[in-house]
Every structure is written in structure tokens, then in C-alpha cells.
Short mmCIF file of C-alpha atoms and ligand atoms in Angstrom, two decimals:
data_model
loop_
_atom_site.label_atom_id
_atom_site.label_comp_id
_atom_site.label_asym_id
_atom_site.label_seq_id
_atom_site.Cartn_x
_atom_site.Cartn_y
_atom_site.Cartn_z
CA MET A 1 -30.03 -21.39 11.56
CA ALA A 2 -27.26 -19.70 13.53
CA PRO A 3 -24.63 -22.47 13.15
CA HIS A 4 -25.39 -22.70 9.47
CA ARG A 5 -24.90 -18.97 9.09
CA ALA A 6 -21.58 -19.23 10.92
CA ARG A 7 -20.41 -21.93 8.59
CA THR A 8 -21.35 -19.95 5.53
CA LEU A 9 -19.51 -16.91 6.89
CA ALA A 10 -16.35 -18.97 7.57
CA ALA A 11 -16.43 -20.35 4.01
CA VAL A 12 -16.86 -16.90 2.55
CA LEU A 13 -13.96 -15.56 4.56
CA ILE A 14 -11.69 -18.33 3.40
CA VAL A 15 -12.52 -17.62 -0.17
CA ALA A 16 -12.14 -13.90 0.38
CA SER A 17 -8.66 -14.37 1.87
CA GLY A 18 -7.38 -15.69 -1.39
CA ALA A 19 -5.70 -18.95 -2.25
CA LEU A 20 -3.20 -18.92 0.57
CA VAL A 21 -5.44 -20.50 3.19
CA THR A 22 -5.34 -24.25 2.76
CA GLY A 23 -8.20 -26.09 4.35
CA THR A 24 -6.45 -29.36 5.13
CA ALA A 25 -2.92 -30.29 6.02
CA ASP A 26 -2.35 -32.35 2.91
CA ALA A 27 -3.75 -29.89 0.43
CA ALA A 28 -1.33 -28.90 -2.33
CA PRO A 29 -0.03 -25.36 -2.00
CA GLN A 30 -1.96 -22.86 -4.08
CA PRO A 31 -0.13 -20.32 -6.19
CA HIS A 32 1.02 -17.48 -3.98
CA HIS A 33 -0.28 -13.95 -4.41
CA LEU A 34 2.59 -11.92 -3.12
CA ILE A 35 3.20 -8.43 -4.41
CA PRO A 36 6.01 -7.68 -4.97
CA HIS A 37 6.99 -11.15 -6.19
CA PRO A 38 9.94 -12.48 -4.14
CA ALA A 39 13.28 -13.20 -5.70
CA LYS A 40 13.05 -16.88 -4.78
CA ILE A 41 10.07 -18.76 -3.34
CA THR A 42 9.39 -22.42 -2.65
CA GLN A 43 6.08 -23.77 -1.37
CA HIS A 44 5.86 -26.93 0.73
CA THR A 45 2.99 -29.36 0.45
CA GLY A 46 1.26 -30.19 3.67
CA VAL A 47 3.00 -27.66 5.94
CA THR A 48 0.86 -25.13 7.75
CA PHE A 49 1.69 -22.76 10.56
CA THR A 50 -1.23 -21.54 12.67
CA LEU A 51 -1.03 -18.43 14.80
CA SER A 52 -2.61 -19.16 18.19
CA PRO A 53 -3.65 -17.17 21.28
CA SER A 54 -0.38 -18.14 22.94
CA SER A 55 1.87 -17.21 19.97
CA LYS A 56 4.69 -14.70 20.70
CA ILE A 57 6.73 -12.47 18.46
CA GLN A 58 10.24 -13.44 19.48
CA LEU A 59 13.37 -11.49 18.76
CA THR A 60 16.99 -12.40 18.88
CA THR A 61 18.09 -8.99 17.56
CA GLN A 62 16.95 -5.53 18.59
CA LYS A 63 17.21 -4.50 14.96
CA ALA A 64 13.96 -6.37 14.43
CA ARG A 65 12.05 -4.53 17.17
CA PRO A 66 10.46 -1.80 14.95
CA ALA A 67 9.22 -4.43 12.47
CA ALA A 68 7.96 -6.59 15.37
CA ALA A 69 6.03 -3.60 16.72
CA LEU A 70 4.43 -3.00 13.31
CA LEU A 71 3.47 -6.67 13.04
CA ALA A 72 1.94 -6.69 16.54
CA GLU A 73 0.09 -3.44 15.83
CA THR A 74 -1.38 -5.02 12.66
CA LEU A 75 -2.32 -8.44 14.04
CA ARG A 76 -3.50 -7.75 17.60
CA PRO A 77 -6.79 -6.02 16.69
CA SER A 78 -7.85 -8.61 14.04
CA THR A 79 -6.75 -11.79 15.85
CA GLY A 80 -7.55 -10.57 19.36
CA PHE A 81 -4.31 -12.35 20.48
CA ALA A 82 -1.92 -10.70 22.92
CA LEU A 83 1.13 -11.39 20.68
CA PRO A 84 3.72 -10.22 23.19
CA ILE A 85 7.12 -9.19 21.82
CA THR A 86 9.74 -11.15 23.73
CA THR A 87 13.51 -11.45 23.61
CA GLY A 88 14.92 -14.95 22.98
CA VAL A 89 13.32 -17.95 21.35
CA THR A 90 11.37 -20.22 23.69
CA GLY A 91 8.84 -22.00 21.49
CA GLY A 92 6.25 -21.54 18.76
CA GLY A 93 5.31 -18.29 17.08
CA ILE A 94 6.99 -15.73 14.89
CA VAL A 95 10.74 -15.48 15.24
CA LEU A 96 12.74 -12.49 13.98
CA THR A 97 16.42 -13.30 13.97
CA THR A 98 19.74 -12.51 12.30
CA ALA A 99 20.85 -14.02 9.00
CA ALA A 100 24.23 -15.56 8.36
CA ASP A 101 23.94 -14.75 4.65
CA PRO A 102 25.77 -11.58 3.56
CA LYS A 103 24.14 -11.88 0.11
CA LEU A 104 20.91 -10.60 1.67
CA GLY A 105 22.44 -7.09 1.62
CA PRO A 106 20.89 -4.09 3.34
CA GLU A 107 17.30 -4.98 2.63
CA GLY A 108 17.02 -8.73 2.04
CA TYR A 109 15.41 -11.32 4.25
CA LYS A 110 14.64 -15.01 4.42
CA LEU A 111 11.29 -16.39 5.58
CA ASP A 112 10.59 -19.96 6.49
CA VAL A 113 7.26 -21.43 7.53
CA THR A 114 7.28 -24.58 9.64
CA PRO A 115 4.35 -26.09 11.56
CA LYS A 116 5.64 -24.44 14.74
CA GLN A 117 7.22 -21.18 13.66
CA VAL A 118 7.50 -18.55 11.03
CA VAL A 119 11.17 -17.52 11.06
CA ILE A 120 12.30 -14.28 9.46
CA ARG A 121 16.05 -13.79 9.10
CA ALA A 122 17.62 -10.45 8.16
CA ASN A 123 20.71 -8.38 8.78
CA SER A 124 18.98 -5.03 9.10
CA ALA A 125 15.87 -3.27 10.34
CA ALA A 126 14.88 -2.80 6.68
CA GLY A 127 15.20 -6.55 6.03
CA HIS A 128 12.90 -7.26 8.91
CA PHE A 129 10.32 -4.74 7.71
CA ASN A 130 10.40 -6.39 4.30
CA GLY A 131 9.97 -9.83 5.86
CA ILE A 132 7.00 -8.57 7.86
CA ALA A 133 5.44 -7.12 4.74
CA THR A 134 5.61 -10.55 3.16
CA LEU A 135 4.24 -12.36 6.22
CA ARG A 136 1.23 -10.01 6.30
CA GLN A 137 0.37 -11.02 2.76
CA LEU A 138 0.80 -14.71 3.57
CA LEU A 139 -1.86 -14.42 6.26
CA PRO A 140 -5.58 -14.25 5.44
CA ALA A 141 -6.74 -10.81 4.21
CA LYS A 142 -8.87 -10.32 7.33
CA ALA A 143 -5.62 -10.12 9.36
CA GLU A 144 -5.56 -6.50 8.21
CA ALA A 145 -8.92 -5.69 9.85
CA LYS A 146 -9.04 -3.16 12.66
CA THR A 147 -11.68 -5.23 14.54
CA GLY A 148 -11.73 -8.80 15.87
CA GLN A 149 -12.20 -11.50 13.22
CA PRO A 150 -12.63 -15.24 13.40
CA GLY A 151 -9.57 -17.40 12.68
CA PRO A 152 -7.95 -19.68 11.74
CA TRP A 153 -4.79 -17.65 11.20
CA GLN A 154 -2.88 -19.99 8.92
CA VAL A 155 0.24 -19.56 6.85
CA SER A 156 0.98 -22.29 4.32
CA GLY A 157 4.45 -23.82 4.05
CA THR A 158 6.77 -21.42 2.25
CA SER A 159 10.48 -20.67 2.02
CA ILE A 160 11.53 -17.31 0.65
CA THR A 161 14.89 -15.71 0.00
CA ASP A 162 14.30 -12.18 -1.10
CA THR A 163 16.23 -9.08 -2.13
CA PRO A 164 15.03 -6.08 -4.15
CA ARG A 165 15.82 -5.35 -7.82
CA TYR A 166 16.31 -1.63 -6.94
CA ARG A 167 17.20 0.00 -3.70
CA HIS A 168 14.76 2.88 -4.11
CA ARG A 169 11.04 2.20 -4.35
CA GLY A 170 9.26 5.49 -3.81
CA ALA A 171 5.95 7.25 -3.75
CA MET A 172 5.32 10.98 -3.78
CA LEU A 173 2.36 12.89 -2.47
CA ASP A 174 1.75 16.53 -3.45
CA VAL A 175 0.39 18.22 -0.32
CA SER A 176 0.66 21.64 -1.90
CA ARG A 177 -2.08 21.71 -4.54
CA HIS A 178 -4.40 20.19 -2.01
CA PHE A 179 -3.40 19.95 1.62
CA PHE A 180 -3.76 16.62 3.45
CA THR A 181 -3.85 16.28 7.26
CA THR A 182 -1.20 14.26 9.08
CA ASP A 183 -3.80 11.50 9.56
CA GLN A 184 -4.45 11.33 5.86
CA VAL A 185 -0.75 11.23 5.06
CA LYS A 186 -0.16 8.54 7.71
CA ARG A 187 -2.95 6.45 6.15
CA TYR A 188 -1.13 6.60 2.82
CA ILE A 189 2.24 5.83 4.41
CA ASP A 190 0.72 2.71 6.00
CA GLN A 191 -0.54 1.58 2.60
CA LEU A 192 2.91 2.12 1.03
CA ALA A 193 4.53 -0.04 3.72
CA MET A 194 2.42 -3.06 2.65
CA TYR A 195 4.25 -3.17 -0.67
CA LYS A 196 7.84 -2.59 0.48
CA ILE A 197 7.94 1.02 -0.63
CA ASN A 198 10.91 2.45 1.25
CA TYR A 199 10.90 6.18 0.33
CA PHE A 200 8.13 8.70 0.75
CA HIS A 201 8.61 11.99 -1.02
CA LEU A 202 6.53 14.89 0.23
CA HIS A 203 6.05 17.75 -2.25
CA LEU A 204 5.87 20.50 0.36
CA SER A 205 5.80 23.72 -1.69
CA ASP A 206 4.39 24.93 -4.96
CA ASP A 207 2.53 27.90 -6.43
CA GLN A 208 -0.65 27.08 -4.50
CA GLY A 209 0.79 26.45 -1.03
CA TRP A 210 3.78 26.40 1.33
CA ARG A 211 3.12 23.52 3.69
CA LEU A 212 5.94 23.35 6.29
CA GLU A 213 6.60 25.81 9.08
CA ILE A 214 9.97 27.56 8.59
CA LYS A 215 10.70 29.37 11.86
CA SER A 216 12.98 32.00 10.36
CA TRP A 217 10.36 32.87 7.63
CA PRO A 218 7.01 32.63 9.45
CA GLU A 219 4.94 34.29 6.76
CA LEU A 220 5.58 31.31 4.41
CA THR A 221 2.92 29.26 6.21
CA LYS A 222 0.90 32.18 7.63
CA ILE A 223 0.25 33.51 4.16
CA GLY A 224 1.54 30.85 1.77
CA GLY A 225 -0.08 28.05 3.72
CA SER A 226 -3.49 29.67 3.97
CA THR A 227 -5.13 28.32 0.83
CA GLU A 228 -4.98 25.66 -1.90
CA VAL A 229 -6.40 24.79 -5.33
CA GLY A 230 -10.08 25.70 -5.40
CA GLY A 231 -9.66 28.39 -2.72
CA ARG A 232 -10.34 26.60 0.59
CA THR A 233 -8.73 28.57 3.44
CA GLY A 234 -7.29 27.59 6.79
CA ALA A 235 -4.02 26.70 8.52
CA LEU A 236 -3.10 24.38 5.68
CA PHE A 237 0.42 23.43 6.76
CA TYR A 238 2.42 21.25 9.11
CA THR A 239 4.20 22.64 12.09
CA GLN A 240 7.74 21.32 12.47
CA GLU A 241 6.46 19.15 15.30
CA GLN A 242 3.83 17.62 13.04
CA TYR A 243 6.40 17.02 10.32
CA LYS A 244 8.69 15.30 12.80
CA ASP A 245 5.79 13.11 13.85
CA LEU A 246 5.16 12.21 10.18
CA VAL A 247 8.80 11.39 9.70
CA ALA A 248 8.76 9.19 12.79
CA HIS A 249 5.56 7.48 11.68
CA ALA A 250 7.13 6.67 8.28
CA ARG A 251 10.20 5.41 10.05
CA SER A 252 8.08 3.09 12.18
CA ARG A 253 7.03 1.52 8.86
CA GLY A 254 10.59 1.31 7.46
CA ILE A 255 10.07 4.34 5.22
CA THR A 256 12.45 7.30 4.80
CA VAL A 257 10.87 10.68 4.08
CA ILE A 258 12.29 12.89 1.28
CA PRO A 259 11.09 16.53 1.65
CA GLU A 260 10.82 18.62 -1.45
CA PHE A 261 10.83 22.42 -1.79
CA ASP A 262 10.31 23.22 -5.46
CA MET A 263 12.52 26.02 -6.91
CA PRO A 264 13.32 28.31 -8.68
CA GLY A 265 9.87 27.92 -10.30
CA HIS A 266 6.63 26.69 -8.68
CA THR A 267 7.29 29.34 -5.97
CA ASN A 268 4.21 31.60 -6.04
CA ALA A 269 3.23 30.75 -2.44
CA ALA A 270 6.61 31.99 -1.19
CA GLN A 271 6.48 35.06 -3.42
CA ALA A 272 2.99 35.82 -2.07
CA SER A 273 4.37 35.62 1.49
CA TYR A 274 7.47 37.81 1.12
CA ALA A 275 7.78 40.87 -1.12
CA GLU A 276 11.59 40.69 -1.02
CA LEU A 277 11.63 37.38 -2.87
CA ASN A 278 10.30 39.17 -5.97
CA CYS A 279 12.62 41.15 -8.32
CA ASP A 280 10.13 44.04 -8.28
CA GLY A 281 9.75 43.95 -4.51
CA GLN A 282 5.97 43.41 -4.83
CA LYS A 283 4.17 40.51 -3.20
CA ARG A 284 2.36 38.21 -5.60
CA PRO A 285 -1.32 37.39 -5.05
CA LEU A 286 -2.11 33.94 -3.71
CA TYR A 287 -2.88 31.48 -6.45
CA THR A 288 -5.62 28.79 -6.35
CA GLY A 289 -5.65 27.64 -9.99
CA THR A 290 -3.77 24.79 -11.61
CA GLY A 291 -1.52 26.53 -14.14
CA VAL A 292 2.25 25.95 -14.08
CA GLY A 293 5.38 27.76 -15.19
CA PHE A 294 4.50 31.36 -14.25
CA SER A 295 6.58 31.90 -11.09
CA SER A 296 10.29 32.34 -10.38
CA LEU A 297 12.37 33.34 -7.40
CA CYS A 298 14.56 36.42 -8.08
CA ILE A 299 17.86 35.00 -9.25
CA ASP A 300 20.00 38.15 -8.80
CA LYS A 301 19.08 38.98 -5.20
CA ASP A 302 21.21 37.72 -2.34
CA ILE A 303 18.20 37.43 -0.11
CA THR A 304 16.97 34.59 -2.42
CA TYR A 305 19.96 32.50 -1.30
CA ARG A 306 19.60 33.49 2.35
CA PHE A 307 16.00 32.29 2.05
CA VAL A 308 16.98 28.99 0.40
CA GLU A 309 19.72 28.37 2.97
CA ASP A 310 17.33 29.02 5.88
CA VAL A 311 14.81 26.57 4.45
CA VAL A 312 17.44 23.92 3.69
CA ARG A 313 19.01 24.36 7.17
CA GLU A 314 15.70 24.10 9.03
CA VAL A 315 14.31 21.18 7.10
CA SER A 316 17.65 19.31 7.10
CA ALA A 317 17.81 19.55 10.91
CA ILE A 318 14.44 17.74 11.27
CA THR A 319 14.91 15.24 8.44
CA PRO A 320 16.96 12.16 9.42
CA GLY A 321 17.00 10.79 5.87
CA PRO A 322 19.96 11.74 3.64
CA TYR A 323 18.00 13.31 0.74
CA LEU A 324 16.53 16.70 -0.01
CA HIS A 325 14.50 17.30 -3.19
CA ILE A 326 14.89 20.74 -4.69
CA GLY A 327 12.32 20.44 -7.49
CA GLY A 328 13.75 22.37 -10.44
CA ASP A 329 10.95 21.40 -12.87
CA GLU A 330 9.17 23.62 -15.35
CA ALA A 331 11.06 26.80 -14.52
CA HIS A 332 9.57 28.39 -17.64
CA SER A 333 9.74 31.88 -16.11
CA THR A 334 13.45 31.57 -15.31
CA PRO A 335 15.78 32.16 -18.27
CA ASP A 336 18.21 29.31 -18.87
CA ALA A 337 21.30 31.29 -17.73
CA ASP A 338 19.51 32.33 -14.55
CA TYR A 339 18.41 28.74 -13.90
CA ARG A 340 22.07 27.66 -14.09
CA THR A 341 23.19 30.50 -11.84
CA PHE A 342 20.53 29.47 -9.34
CA MET A 343 21.47 25.78 -9.32
CA ASP A 344 25.20 26.67 -9.07
CA ARG A 345 24.45 28.49 -5.84
CA VAL A 346 21.83 26.15 -4.40
CA LEU A 347 23.40 22.71 -4.92
CA PRO A 348 26.39 23.58 -2.63
CA ILE A 349 23.95 24.84 0.04
CA VAL A 350 22.24 21.42 0.09
CA ARG A 351 25.64 19.72 0.37
CA LYS A 352 26.73 22.06 3.09
CA HIS A 353 23.77 20.99 5.22
CA GLY A 354 24.70 17.32 4.81
CA LYS A 355 22.08 16.22 2.31
CA THR A 356 22.19 14.65 -1.14
CA THR A 357 20.21 16.51 -3.78
CA ILE A 358 17.40 14.86 -5.75
CA GLY A 359 15.66 17.03 -8.36
CA TRP A 360 13.27 16.70 -11.28
CA HIS A 361 15.53 15.83 -14.23
CA GLU A 362 15.77 19.33 -15.74
CA PHE A 363 18.31 20.39 -13.08
CA ILE A 364 20.86 17.77 -14.14
CA LYS A 365 21.96 19.86 -17.16
CA THR A 366 23.50 22.37 -14.73
CA THR A 367 25.92 20.05 -12.90
CA GLU A 368 28.51 17.36 -13.40
CA ASP A 369 28.29 16.26 -9.77
CA THR A 370 27.77 12.50 -9.88
CA GLU A 371 26.35 12.35 -6.36
CA VAL A 372 23.13 14.15 -7.23
CA ILE A 373 20.07 12.21 -8.40
CA PRO A 374 17.95 13.26 -11.39
CA GLN A 375 14.35 12.07 -11.30
CA PHE A 376 13.14 11.48 -14.82
CA TRP A 377 9.48 12.45 -15.26
CA GLY A 378 9.31 12.83 -19.07
CA THR A 379 7.19 10.88 -21.52
CA THR A 380 9.83 10.14 -24.13
CA SER A 381 12.46 7.38 -24.27
CA THR A 382 15.32 9.77 -24.93
CA ASN A 383 16.74 12.53 -22.82
CA ALA A 384 20.28 13.68 -23.67
CA ASP A 385 20.98 15.36 -20.33
CA VAL A 386 19.86 12.37 -18.25
CA ALA A 387 21.77 9.95 -20.54
CA ALA A 388 24.93 12.07 -20.18
CA ALA A 389 24.56 12.04 -16.38
CA ALA A 390 24.12 8.27 -16.43
CA ARG A 391 27.29 8.00 -18.52
CA ARG A 392 29.11 10.03 -15.90
CA GLY A 393 27.88 7.74 -13.20
CA ASN A 394 24.77 9.39 -11.73
CA GLU A 395 22.02 7.17 -10.50
CA VAL A 396 18.66 7.93 -12.08
CA LEU A 397 15.25 7.73 -10.43
CA MET A 398 12.59 6.66 -12.95
CA SER A 399 9.12 8.28 -12.89
CA PRO A 400 8.01 8.45 -16.53
CA ALA A 401 4.75 10.37 -16.42
CA ASN A 402 3.01 8.25 -19.08
CA ARG A 403 3.74 5.09 -17.03
CA ILE A 404 3.68 5.82 -13.35
CA TYR A 405 2.23 9.23 -12.64
CA LEU A 406 -0.63 8.16 -10.35
CA ASP A 407 -2.54 11.34 -11.17
CA MET A 408 -3.01 10.36 -14.81
CA LYS A 409 -6.55 9.13 -15.57
CA TYR A 410 -6.87 5.40 -16.21
CA ASP A 411 -9.12 6.08 -19.20
CA LYS A 412 -11.44 8.72 -20.57
CA ASP A 413 -14.12 7.89 -18.02
CA THR A 414 -11.93 8.40 -14.93
CA LYS A 415 -13.48 11.32 -13.02
CA LEU A 416 -10.32 12.31 -11.13
CA GLY A 417 -6.90 13.10 -12.49
CA LEU A 418 -5.25 14.68 -15.51
CA ASN A 419 -4.39 13.34 -18.93
CA TRP A 420 -1.56 15.52 -20.25
CA ALA A 421 0.72 12.45 -20.40
CA GLY A 422 -2.07 10.26 -21.73
CA TYR A 423 -4.27 7.67 -20.05
CA VAL A 424 -2.42 5.19 -17.86
CA GLU A 425 -4.34 1.94 -17.46
CA VAL A 426 -2.98 -0.75 -15.13
CA LYS A 427 -1.37 -2.64 -18.02
CA ASP A 428 0.43 0.52 -19.21
CA ALA A 429 1.78 1.09 -15.73
CA TYR A 430 3.10 -2.45 -15.67
CA GLY A 431 4.27 -2.76 -19.28
CA TRP A 432 7.71 -1.16 -19.24
CA ASN A 433 11.18 -1.98 -17.98
CA PRO A 434 12.76 0.69 -15.76
CA GLY A 435 16.23 -0.64 -16.64
CA ALA A 436 15.79 -0.35 -20.37
CA TYR A 437 13.35 2.50 -20.85
CA LEU A 438 15.48 5.56 -21.40
CA ASP A 439 18.20 5.46 -24.05
CA GLY A 440 21.58 5.37 -22.37
CA VAL A 441 20.13 4.62 -18.90
CA THR A 442 20.75 0.97 -18.30
CA GLU A 443 19.88 -1.31 -15.38
CA LYS A 444 23.01 -0.32 -13.46
CA ASN A 445 22.25 3.41 -13.82
CA VAL A 446 18.79 3.07 -12.34
CA ARG A 447 18.50 3.81 -8.65
CA GLY A 448 14.84 2.82 -8.62
CA VAL A 449 11.32 3.93 -9.37
CA GLU A 450 8.96 6.49 -7.84
CA ALA A 451 5.24 6.90 -8.35
CA PRO A 452 4.28 10.61 -7.96
CA LEU A 453 0.73 11.58 -7.06
CA TRP A 454 0.03 15.21 -7.94
CA THR A 455 -3.11 16.54 -6.40
CA GLU A 456 -4.62 19.26 -8.62
CA THR A 457 -7.83 17.13 -8.68
CA ILE A 458 -7.33 15.03 -5.55
CA ARG A 459 -8.89 16.09 -2.28
CA THR A 460 -9.62 13.13 0.00
CA SER A 461 -8.06 9.82 1.10
CA ALA A 462 -10.63 8.08 -1.10
CA ASP A 463 -9.35 10.11 -4.06
CA ILE A 464 -5.73 9.24 -3.25
CA GLU A 465 -6.59 5.54 -3.02
CA TYR A 466 -8.60 5.48 -6.22
CA MET A 467 -5.61 6.76 -8.17
CA ALA A 468 -2.98 4.75 -6.27
CA PHE A 469 -4.74 1.37 -6.23
CA PRO A 470 -3.99 -0.71 -8.12
CA ARG A 471 -1.14 1.24 -9.77
CA LEU A 472 0.95 1.74 -6.66
CA PRO A 473 1.41 -2.05 -6.13
CA VAL A 474 2.29 -2.21 -9.84
CA VAL A 475 5.17 0.22 -9.25
CA ALA A 476 6.17 -1.70 -6.13
CA GLU A 477 6.36 -4.85 -8.29
CA LEU A 478 8.51 -3.15 -10.91
CA GLY A 479 10.83 -1.78 -8.27
CA TRP A 480 11.34 -4.97 -6.26
CA ALA A 481 10.59 -8.13 -8.24
CA PRO A 482 13.30 -9.60 -10.44
CA ALA A 483 12.97 -8.65 -14.14
CA SER A 484 12.73 -12.38 -14.92
CA VAL A 485 9.23 -12.68 -13.43
CA HIS A 486 7.85 -9.79 -15.45
CA ASP A 487 4.79 -11.18 -17.19
CA TRP A 488 1.35 -9.55 -17.34
CA GLU A 489 -0.62 -12.79 -17.59
CA ARG A 490 0.89 -14.09 -14.37
CA PHE A 491 0.96 -10.75 -12.61
CA ALA A 492 -2.69 -9.78 -13.22
CA PRO A 493 -4.25 -12.58 -11.05
CA ARG A 494 -1.76 -11.78 -8.27
CA LEU A 495 -2.84 -8.17 -8.44
CA GLY A 496 -6.52 -9.20 -8.52
CA ALA A 497 -5.98 -11.28 -5.38
CA GLN A 498 -5.09 -8.14 -3.41
CA ALA A 499 -8.65 -6.87 -3.61
CA PRO A 500 -10.00 -8.80 -0.55
CA ARG A 501 -7.21 -7.17 1.48
CA TRP A 502 -8.09 -3.67 0.22
CA LYS A 503 -11.75 -4.31 0.99
CA VAL A 504 -10.93 -5.29 4.56
CA MET A 505 -8.83 -2.13 4.87
CA GLY A 506 -11.50 0.12 3.35
CA ILE A 507 -9.17 1.10 0.47
CA ASN A 508 -11.10 2.69 -2.40
CA TYR A 509 -9.50 1.03 -5.40
CA HIS A 510 -10.20 1.42 -9.13
CA PRO A 511 -11.78 -1.85 -10.30
CA SER A 512 -10.04 -1.87 -13.64
CA THR A 513 -11.55 -4.27 -16.12
CA GLN A 514 -7.99 -5.33 -17.12
CA VAL A 515 -7.59 -7.18 -13.82
CA PRO A 516 -9.25 -10.51 -12.87
CA TRP A 517 -10.34 -9.49 -9.40
CA THR A 518 -10.76 -12.01 -6.60
CA ASN A 519 -14.07 -11.40 -4.89
C1 NGO B 601 4.31 17.89 -13.84
C2 NGO B 601 4.54 19.15 -13.09
C3 NGO B 601 3.68 19.28 -11.82
C4 NGO B 601 2.24 18.86 -12.13
C5 NGO B 601 2.23 17.42 -12.71
C6 NGO B 601 0.83 16.96 -13.06
C7 NGO B 601 6.27 17.81 -12.74
C8 NGO B 601 7.57 17.24 -12.28
N1 NGO B 601 5.93 19.04 -12.72
O1 NGO B 601 5.27 17.01 -13.17
O2 NGO B 601 3.72 20.58 -11.37
O3 NGO B 601 1.49 18.85 -10.94
O4 NGO B 601 3.01 17.35 -13.86
O5 NGO B 601 0.83 15.73 -13.56
#
């Protein structure tokens, strides 16, 4: 009975791992299930690499060390193998080395599977991270397990040369409407890394909460970080040490953090913390609802700009990435002239502290600076201010709410989420072209895509995952894969084949009926 059971289990695991595990050496390669789809991939009949207890992760460049560490961290628990990281190539295993090909650019990589080795070649740490993300998906799904699993750990013969369509593939998490612990945020960051997302935008302040310690303005977190939507209370913020740890964690996954402090609207938490930030000198009450557009910093007071500069200075000092997001959306309580005055003073402050400004697209009407980056979050295919900026040479980040807002409900039965931008089923999230979506914003104007997840209705990691999976991998596909492979009929089975991986990882995904899921 026992051996029979074991055989049944092995068979089930092979099926569960998708089509990439070939049973015999001469089996024809199955279609690959990589997301995002690589720029160029060839599969080789009859070639299989098998990871063994003596396999090593071998480096010829220290640039590959962070990616090697992530690979070892992923594979050691599931395989039970030691997988030492060594310098120099002395035999079989996984080899991370340099690439002679300058066309790979800052993020590209090559991956070649031979019976003895998997070789990843890249010119940068980012390239190695991207190669590792691919290798993880070429291995059986159970390689992602946190506990020991039975092998074999096979990778079928494949040669890949890969570079991204866009250099910015982002995800945003709103930790203001509901606060998420560093462990919850790290869990999401780890999920982003599987799909070659390279920027993580943290929405750190809003009407309902101020979530990062600012040493020169301690009441921001003491008062402004004491509650959230729904009224839960506690120390609902990150100390600067915790934030640094989050940034380092993201970096260890090849991801750059972009912090956002939303202003001049969406500022009630700050106005509840300090009376002097209000024109009438009166503190505002804390807010635990989900309305928008009612708050504004006081545009005419000098202290407003001392406050902004202190925040920008402190956060810039602990943020190694080059970007700072200043929000700027829905400033319905700030008259247009005041909004312009505010931005005229704030944009130079960000520059003075060495960062490049990203903002929700409204702010772009106030400046002709071509270095700043508008993030389009509208639902229309025209926006005159964003088109004018693109004409001047600004790069645009695309987050159309009716396509890739992860907080939109899939359909009328989705329990979580909002629907102000409509329902966004998986096919809607996939069915648009970032390089030809907004009039006047062409492929060359697009910096990339970002999937925001606002959290008015989102409280737990399971909630985050339900909204992000499967739409986050969809956004990753749009941001990385060449436009030429865009095709729903071919994409849907690839997406469906991710499910065994998510099951192994305990990811709570939405089982959309549009997707042919692999069991
Ligand atoms: C809008 C609004 C946010 C909401 C979100 C909900 C932007 C940029 N501002 O997006 O405050 O949380 O919708 O979907």
C-alpha cells in the first residue's frame, strides 16, 4: 500500500508542477509557462538538467551574489540540498556569470540549460535577479515550498535571451487606509519579485494615517499613525529602522522602494497631528472613513514648506532609490492657483534633496520640468496635460484605474474592493496596450506600468493576494513581455499554469472563470 501511495503522490506532484517537468530524456519539450514571457526562448528536445544534492550555485561575478542568495534561500528548504554559493566554476550546478552581450542592457540576461549546468549570464545585479526569477519558474512548482519536498528537480532544455519592454514595472501598496506590518509587506514584496517587478511604491500617508516616523515631527505618527479605516487603534506606523529594513528586504529581491507622501490633499492625518499645518490653527479630528478630497495643507503658511522639507529630507536620507512620490491627486480642497503655488515650492525641495519626483498625473499641469514623472491613473484615453508632457519629453508611468487598479472588484460578486472605475476582470487587465493607450503618449513616452493596490477594503495578506492574483502577473506580463506576444488565448493557459505555484506558496488567488487553471 505504502509504495503505491508514494507513486501516486509523485505522479500528482509532476502534474501539479505544470508542463515543464519532462518524464523521460527524449520527451518533446512542452510549451513553457513563463510569466512574463521572455523576449526570445528556444526549447531543446531531450535536454534535462537535474539539481542534485551536490549542486552548487557558482559565481564568477560578485554582482550576482544577491540573486544567488535569493535563489539559495528559495531552494534550500524545498530541496533539502545545501546549495553552497561558491566563487569560480568547478563543475555542475547553477552558474551565474557575466555576459559579453551589451544588448542585454541594464536588466537583461541569458539563460541556458544543459544536462550539467544552468548558466545565467548578465551584466548587472538586476539581470541576475531577472534570470533567477525565470529559473524559479522553470523548476517544479514545489520548489517554492517552505518545507522539504520529494524531487526530482528538473529543468528542461531551454535557451533564453531576455530584456524588458519597459524599464519600470511597479506595484503600489496603500499602507495608510489600512496598516500592514513589515512581515505582511515583505510577503507581498516576495511575491512581486517572482514576476520581475522592480519598483515597489509605498503609499505612506493619507487622510486616515501617517505611517512613517519623522523624527523632527514626532506627533505625525504618535497621533496620525494611531488609527486607520474602520477605527482600529495602535502604533500603526513604521519606525525609520523598520522602514530601512523593508527597503533592504526589497533590495535583496532586486526591488527599489519608492516612498510616497501625498500632498497637498489627502493630508488629514498630518493636520490632525499638528494644529499649525491648518490655516485656522485648529487640529483636525482623526478620520477613519473612506471619503476623499476634503483635506488640504495650508498653502500660504511658511511652516507648511518647513514641514514638507523636513519630511523630504528625512525620507530621502533613508531611501537609496532615486525617486520620491509626492502624490498630488484629488486636491479638491486646494484651489487651482494654490495647488500651483504649492507645487512650485515643493518640486524644488525634492530636487534639492537629490530625488526625482513622481506624482499622480494631476501635478504635471504645474511644471514644464521634463525630469519629473506623471503617473496616469485616469479612466479615459485622453489627457491633455499628460499628452503635453509626453510631447515635451517626460516619461509617463501608466496605471489606468479601469485596467490595473488592483483594488477594483473583478465583478459584481467580488466581496472586497471598489468599483468606481468599473469591474476589472482578468481579461480587462490584460486587454490594453500601455504604449498606445493614451492619446499622444506613445511607446517611447512610456516609462512603464504600475499596479496600485488601495486598501480602503483590504485588511489582511489574504485580501491583498485575492486582489493581486492573478492581476499582478498580468501587469508584469504587460510591463516586460514584448508587445508581439500579446495574445489572450495564448496567455490565459500560461496564467492558469501559475496556480500550482500559488497553491504551494499559500497565495489566496481569485479563481477567475476566464482562466483555464491547471490543477
Ligand atoms: C484614487 C484615489 C485614492 C483612492 C483610490 C481608490 C488616486 C490616485 N487617488 O486613486 O485616494 O484610494 O482611487 O481606488
